[in-house]
Coordinates of C-alpha atoms and ligand atoms in Angstrom, one line a residue:
X1 CA 66.7 81.9 77.2
X2 CA 65.2 83.8 74.4
X3 CA 64.7 86.8 76.5
X4 CA 68.3 86.7 77.6
X5 CA 69.5 86.7 74.0
X6 CA 67.3 89.7 73.3
X7 CA 68.7 91.7 76.3
X8 CA 72.2 90.7 75.3
X9 CA 71.7 91.8 71.7
X10 CA 70.7 95.3 72.8
X11 CA 73.6 95.4 75.3
X12 CA 71.5 95.2 78.5
X13 CA 74.0 93.1 80.4
X14 CA 72.5 93.0 83.9
X15 CA 69.0 92.1 82.5
X16 CA 70.5 89.4 80.2
X17 CA 72.5 87.9 83.1
X18 CA 69.3 87.8 85.3
X19 CA 67.4 86.0 82.5
X20 CA 70.2 83.4 82.0
X21 CA 70.6 82.8 85.7
X22 CA 66.8 82.2 86.0
X23 CA 67.4 79.3 83.7
X24 CA 70.5 78.2 85.6
X25 CA 72.7 78.9 82.5
X26 CA 75.8 80.3 84.2
X27 CA 78.1 79.7 81.3
X28 CA 76.0 81.9 78.9
X29 CA 75.6 84.5 81.6
X30 CA 79.3 84.8 82.1
X31 CA 80.0 84.7 78.4
X32 CA 77.5 87.5 77.8
X33 CA 79.3 89.7 80.3
X34 CA 82.6 89.1 78.5
X35 CA 81.1 89.8 75.1
X36 CA 79.7 93.0 76.4
X37 CA 83.0 93.9 78.0
X38 CA 81.5 93.8 81.5
X39 CA 84.5 92.0 83.0
X40 CA 83.9 93.1 86.5
X41 CA 80.4 91.6 86.5
X42 CA 81.7 88.5 84.8
X43 CA 84.3 87.9 87.5
X44 CA 81.9 88.6 90.3
X45 CA 79.3 86.3 88.8
X46 CA 81.9 83.5 88.3
X47 CA 83.0 83.8 91.9
X48 CA 79.5 83.8 93.3
X49 CA 78.4 80.9 91.2
X50 CA 81.6 78.9 91.6
X51 CA 82.0 78.9 87.9
X52 CA 84.6 76.3 86.9
X53 CA 86.3 78.3 84.2
X54 CA 87.0 81.3 86.4
X55 CA 90.8 80.9 86.1
X56 CA 90.8 81.3 82.4
X57 CA 88.4 84.2 82.7
X58 CA 90.6 86.0 85.2
X59 CA 93.6 85.6 83.0
X60 CA 91.7 87.0 80.0
X61 CA 90.4 89.9 81.9
X62 CA 93.8 90.7 83.4
X63 CA 95.3 90.6 80.0
X64 CA 92.6 92.9 78.7
X65 CA 93.5 95.4 81.4
X66 CA 97.2 95.1 80.8
X67 CA 96.8 95.6 77.1
X68 CA 95.1 98.9 78.0
X69 CA 98.0 99.7 80.4
X70 CA 95.6 99.6 83.4
X71 CA 98.1 98.0 85.7
X72 CA 96.6 99.2 89.0
X73 CA 93.2 97.9 87.9
X74 CA 94.8 94.5 87.1
X75 CA 96.4 94.5 90.5
X76 CA 93.0 95.2 92.1
X77 CA 91.5 92.3 90.1
X78 CA 94.3 89.9 91.2
X79 CA 93.8 90.9 94.8
X80 CA 90.0 90.5 94.6
X81 CA 90.6 87.0 93.1
X82 CA 93.1 86.1 95.8
X83 CA 95.9 85.7 93.3
X84 CA 98.5 87.2 95.5
X85 CA 101.6 86.2 93.6
X86 CA 100.3 87.6 90.4
X87 CA 99.4 90.9 92.2
X88 CA 102.9 90.9 93.8
X89 CA 104.7 90.4 90.5
X90 CA 102.8 93.1 88.8
X91 CA 103.4 95.5 91.7
X92 CA 107.1 94.8 91.8
X93 CA 107.2 95.4 88.0
X94 CA 105.4 98.7 88.4
X95 CA 108.0 99.7 91.1
X96 CA 110.9 98.9 88.8
X97 CA 109.3 100.8 85.9
X98 CA 108.3 103.9 87.8
X99 CA 109.5 106.9 85.8
X100 CA 112.3 108.9 87.4
X101 CA 113.3 106.0 89.6
X102 CA 114.8 106.6 93.1
X103 CA 115.7 110.2 92.3
X104 CA 112.2 111.4 91.5
X105 CA 109.7 109.0 93.0
X106 CA 111.2 107.1 96.0
X107 CA 108.0 107.3 98.1
X108 CA 105.8 105.9 95.4
X109 CA 108.3 103.1 94.7
X110 CA 108.6 102.2 98.3
X111 CA 104.8 101.9 98.5
X112 CA 104.6 99.6 95.4
X113 CA 107.3 97.3 96.8
X114 CA 105.6 97.3 100.2
X115 CA 102.2 96.3 98.6
X116 CA 104.0 93.6 96.7
X117 CA 105.7 92.2 99.8
X118 CA 102.4 92.2 101.7
X119 CA 100.8 90.2 98.9
X120 CA 103.6 87.6 99.1
X121 CA 103.0 87.5 102.9
X122 CA 99.3 86.8 102.3
X123 CA 100.2 84.0 99.9
X124 CA 102.6 82.5 102.4
X125 CA 100.0 82.6 105.2
X126 CA 97.6 80.8 102.9
X127 CA 100.1 78.2 101.8
X128 CA 100.9 77.5 105.4
X129 CA 97.1 77.2 106.2
X130 CA 96.8 74.8 103.3
X131 CA 99.5 72.6 104.7
X132 CA 97.9 72.7 108.2
X133 CA 94.5 71.8 106.7
X134 CA 96.1 68.9 104.8
X135 CA 97.8 67.6 108.0
X136 CA 94.5 67.9 109.9
X137 CA 92.8 66.1 107.1
X138 CA 90.4 69.0 106.3
X139 CA 91.3 68.8 102.6
X140 CA 92.9 66.0 100.6
X141 CA 96.6 65.8 100.1
X142 CA 96.1 65.7 96.3
X143 CA 94.4 69.1 96.5
X144 CA 97.2 70.6 98.6
X145 CA 100.0 69.3 96.4
X146 CA 98.3 70.6 93.3
X147 CA 97.8 74.0 94.7
X148 CA 101.3 74.1 96.0
X149 CA 102.8 73.1 92.7
X150 CA 100.8 75.8 90.9
X151 CA 101.9 78.4 93.4
X152 CA 105.5 77.3 93.4
X153 CA 105.7 77.7 89.7
X154 CA 104.6 81.3 89.9
X155 CA 107.0 82.0 92.8
X156 CA 110.0 80.3 91.3
X157 CA 109.7 82.3 88.0
X158 CA 110.1 85.6 89.8
X159 CA 113.0 86.8 91.9
X160 CA 111.0 89.6 93.5
X161 CA 108.9 87.0 95.2
X162 CA 111.8 85.0 96.7
X163 CA 112.9 87.9 98.9
X164 CA 109.8 90.1 98.8
X165 CA 111.0 92.7 101.3
X166 CA 114.2 93.7 99.6
X167 CA 112.6 96.4 97.4
X168 CA 110.7 98.0 100.3
X169 CA 113.8 97.8 102.6
X170 CA 116.1 99.5 100.0
X171 CA 113.7 102.4 99.4
X172 CA 112.9 102.6 103.1
X173 CA 116.6 103.0 104.0
X174 CA 117.1 105.5 101.2
X175 CA 114.3 107.7 102.4
X176 CA 115.4 107.3 106.0
X177 CA 119.0 108.3 105.3
X178 CA 117.7 111.4 103.5
X179 CA 115.4 112.4 106.4
X180 CA 118.2 111.9 109.0
X181 CA 120.5 114.0 106.9
X182 CA 118.0 116.8 106.6
X183 CA 117.3 116.6 110.3
X184 CA 121.0 117.0 111.0
X185 CA 121.4 113.5 112.4
X186 CA 124.7 113.1 110.5
X187 CA 126.0 109.9 112.2
X188 CA 122.7 108.1 112.0
X189 CA 122.3 109.1 108.4
X190 CA 125.7 107.7 107.5
X191 CA 125.0 104.4 109.2
X192 CA 121.7 104.1 107.3
X193 CA 123.3 105.1 104.0
X194 CA 126.2 102.6 104.3
X195 CA 123.6 99.9 104.4
X196 CA 122.4 100.9 100.9
X197 CA 125.4 99.1 99.4
X198 CA 123.6 95.9 100.1
X199 CA 120.9 96.8 97.6
X200 CA 122.8 97.1 94.3
X201 CA 120.2 94.8 92.7
X202 CA 117.5 97.4 93.4
X203 CA 119.0 100.8 93.6
X204 CA 121.3 102.3 90.9
X205 CA 125.0 103.0 91.6
X206 CA 124.7 106.7 91.6
X207 CA 121.8 106.8 94.1
X208 CA 123.6 104.4 96.5
X209 CA 127.1 105.8 96.4
X210 CA 126.4 109.5 96.2
X211 CA 124.4 109.1 99.4
X212 CA 127.2 107.2 101.0
X213 CA 129.8 109.7 99.7
X214 CA 127.9 112.6 101.1
X215 CA 127.1 111.2 104.5
X216 CA 130.6 109.8 105.1
X217 CA 132.1 113.1 104.0
X218 CA 130.1 115.0 106.6
X219 CA 131.2 112.5 109.3
X220 CA 134.8 112.7 108.1
X221 CA 134.9 109.0 107.4
X222 CA 137.3 109.5 104.5
X223 CA 138.1 105.9 104.0
X224 CA 134.5 105.0 103.4
X225 CA 134.1 108.1 101.4
X226 CA 136.9 107.3 99.0
X227 CA 135.5 103.8 98.5
X228 CA 132.2 105.3 97.5
X229 CA 134.0 107.7 95.0
X230 CA 135.8 104.7 93.5
X231 CA 132.4 103.2 92.7
X232 CA 131.0 106.4 91.3
X233 CA 134.1 107.0 89.1
X234 CA 134.3 103.4 87.8
X235 CA 130.6 102.4 87.3
X236 CA 129.3 102.2 83.8
X237 CA 125.8 102.9 85.1
X238 CA 126.9 106.5 85.8
X239 CA 127.1 108.6 82.7
X240 CA 130.5 109.9 81.6
X241 CA 129.9 113.5 82.4
X242 CA 129.0 112.6 86.0
X243 CA 131.9 110.3 86.3
X244 CA 134.3 113.1 85.4
X245 CA 132.6 115.4 87.9
X246 CA 132.9 112.7 90.6
X247 CA 136.6 112.3 89.7
X248 CA 137.3 116.1 90.1
X249 CA 135.4 116.2 93.3
X250 CA 137.3 113.2 94.7
X251 CA 140.6 114.9 93.8
X252 CA 139.7 118.0 95.7
X253 CA 138.5 116.1 98.8
X254 CA 141.3 113.6 99.1
X255 CA 144.3 115.9 98.5
X256 CA 143.3 117.6 101.7
X257 CA 142.0 114.6 103.6
X258 CA 143.8 111.3 103.7
X259 CA 141.5 108.3 103.3
X260 CA 141.1 107.3 106.9
X261 CA 138.1 106.7 109.2
X262 CA 138.0 108.1 112.7
X263 CA 137.9 105.5 115.5
X264 CA 134.5 104.2 116.5
X265 CA 132.9 101.8 119.0
X266 CA 133.6 98.1 118.3
X267 CA 131.1 95.4 119.2
X268 CA 131.3 91.6 118.9
X269 CA 129.9 89.9 115.9
X270 CA 126.9 87.7 117.0
X271 CA 128.3 84.8 115.0
X272 CA 132.0 84.7 115.5
X273 CA 132.7 87.3 118.2
X274 CA 135.2 89.2 116.2
X275 CA 135.0 92.8 117.2
X276 CA 133.6 94.9 114.4
X277 CA 132.7 98.6 114.1
X278 CA 129.2 99.6 115.2
X279 CA 128.5 101.1 111.8
X280 CA 129.4 97.7 110.0
X281 CA 126.7 96.2 107.9
X282 CA 128.4 92.8 107.9
X283 CA 131.2 91.1 109.8
X284 CA 134.6 91.5 108.2
X285 CA 135.7 88.1 109.4
X286 CA 132.7 85.7 108.8
X287 CA 130.7 87.8 106.5
X288 CA 127.6 87.5 108.7
X289 CA 125.1 90.2 107.7
X290 CA 123.8 92.0 110.7
X291 CA 120.0 92.7 110.8
X292 CA 119.1 96.3 111.1
X293 CA 116.7 98.5 113.1
X294 CA 114.0 99.7 110.7
X295 CA 113.4 102.7 112.9
X296 CA 117.0 104.0 113.0
X297 CA 118.7 102.2 110.2
X298 CA 121.6 101.1 112.4
X299 CA 122.9 97.5 112.8
X300 CA 121.4 95.4 115.6
X301 CA 124.0 93.9 117.9
X302 CA 122.2 91.4 120.2
X303 CA 125.0 91.9 122.8
X304 CA 124.7 95.6 123.0
X305 CA 122.0 95.8 125.7
X306 CA 121.9 92.4 127.3
X307 CA 122.2 93.6 130.8
X308 CA 119.4 96.1 130.3
X309 CA 117.2 93.9 128.2
X310 CA 113.6 93.4 129.1
X311 CA 111.4 90.3 128.6
X312 CA 107.9 91.6 129.1
X313 CA 104.9 90.0 127.5
X314 CA 104.4 90.6 123.8
X315 CA 102.5 93.6 122.9
X316 CA 99.9 93.3 120.2
X317 CA 101.6 93.8 116.8
X318 CA 105.1 93.1 118.1
X319 CA 107.2 90.1 119.2
X320 CA 109.7 90.6 121.9
X321 CA 113.1 89.2 121.0
X322 CA 114.8 90.3 124.2
X323 CA 117.8 92.6 124.5
X324 CA 115.8 95.8 123.9
X325 CA 114.7 94.7 120.4
X326 CA 111.2 94.1 119.2
X327 CA 110.0 92.6 115.9
X328 CA 107.0 93.7 113.9
X329 CA 104.5 90.9 113.5
X330 CA 103.6 91.8 110.0
X331 CA 106.9 92.3 108.2
X332 CA 109.0 90.5 110.9
X333 CA 111.7 93.2 110.8
X334 CA 113.4 94.3 114.0
X335 CA 113.8 97.6 115.8
X336 CA 115.4 98.9 119.0
X337 CA 112.8 99.6 121.7
X338 CA 114.5 102.9 122.4
X339 CA 113.9 103.9 118.8
X340 CA 110.2 102.9 118.5
X341 CA 109.1 104.3 121.8
X342 CA 107.4 107.3 120.1
X343 CA 106.4 105.4 117.0
X344 CA 102.9 103.9 116.8
X345 CA 103.3 102.1 113.4
X346 CA 106.1 100.0 112.0
X347 CA 108.4 102.3 110.2
X348 CA 108.8 99.8 107.3
X349 CA 105.4 98.3 106.7
X350 CA 103.2 100.8 108.6
X351 CA 101.2 98.2 110.5
X352 CA 100.2 99.1 114.0
X353 CA 102.6 98.6 116.9
X354 CA 101.0 98.7 120.3
X355 CA 103.5 101.0 122.0
X356 CA 101.3 101.5 125.0
X357 CA 101.6 97.9 126.0
X358 CA 103.5 97.0 129.2
X359 CA 106.5 95.7 127.3
X360 CA 107.4 99.2 126.2
X361 CA 107.1 100.7 129.7
X362 CA 109.2 98.0 131.3
X363 CA 112.0 98.4 128.9
X364 CA 114.7 100.7 130.3
X365 CA 116.2 103.5 128.3
X366 CA 119.8 103.2 127.4
Ligands
ZN401 ZN1 131.6 87.3 112.3
ZN402 ZN1 106.5 96.0 109.9

């Protein structure tokens, strides 16, 4: 003990810890690390030795990092300690606070939202595992209930955790629409951009509706275009100077082009069968929100390819949902087989899709 104190006094953390551990004094060993600001060692030690006060220790260390604005280090700490919801919350917060927002740093923001969503998925998998263990009698019900309550409290207190993929979806679609536009895929780009209107809680008005205005203009969808301009001119999120500019631009566009959309293909709504435009994001009759293909950005109509659909065995990393659509096993988002043929990783979450598996070869092109 004495020797431990001496090491500690001169700041020799590792040696002090070794000395305390030889005497089985974990508490003092951990406390010494904290006093000497060796948080990493403290947490490792507490985990190895099953130290009962590890929760409090983690919170203190995390706070210490946050006070110094070391958010990424705090995320790493939470991840190491398997505190997935804390890591997710912090990542989502970092995404929201990224300087420059969608205009300057869309790639970085998408990555942060994606990491947050993956942490929530890990948490969900573990919660599910806990429930299974409880049913199997591996652990006691009391334990499960307690851990679920603790976890539920942290989830309920944060909106980003309830629908963890929305942030990543919004930025993925925004980046995708831009790329399609630059590559000259005007129609695809418009379909992707129209979907951004679903994410007003994540993207700002100007980002969403200037992208919609631009792509609908190129496609001569002047009805959709005028709707976007109305948003841009009326929104208080857009500064006054820009609002005036949007107003002038709208005047020039719509004196020459009446606000009408050209005809387009109509497909039945999967819920109520009303025929809706193939670029629709939701059904005009029953409000059903159509899922979208993460590879192309367009809406998925289950009816579209029924006659051509393939039901081959599941490839690793994907779940077949029939009708030429596959689902990523990690993020559970869908995509048209025809769009993912050349893609090896999920366009949204980047996890590996086994495109060489038989399912992809069997699926006919359409
Ligand atoms: Zn409908
Ligand atoms: Zn995915």
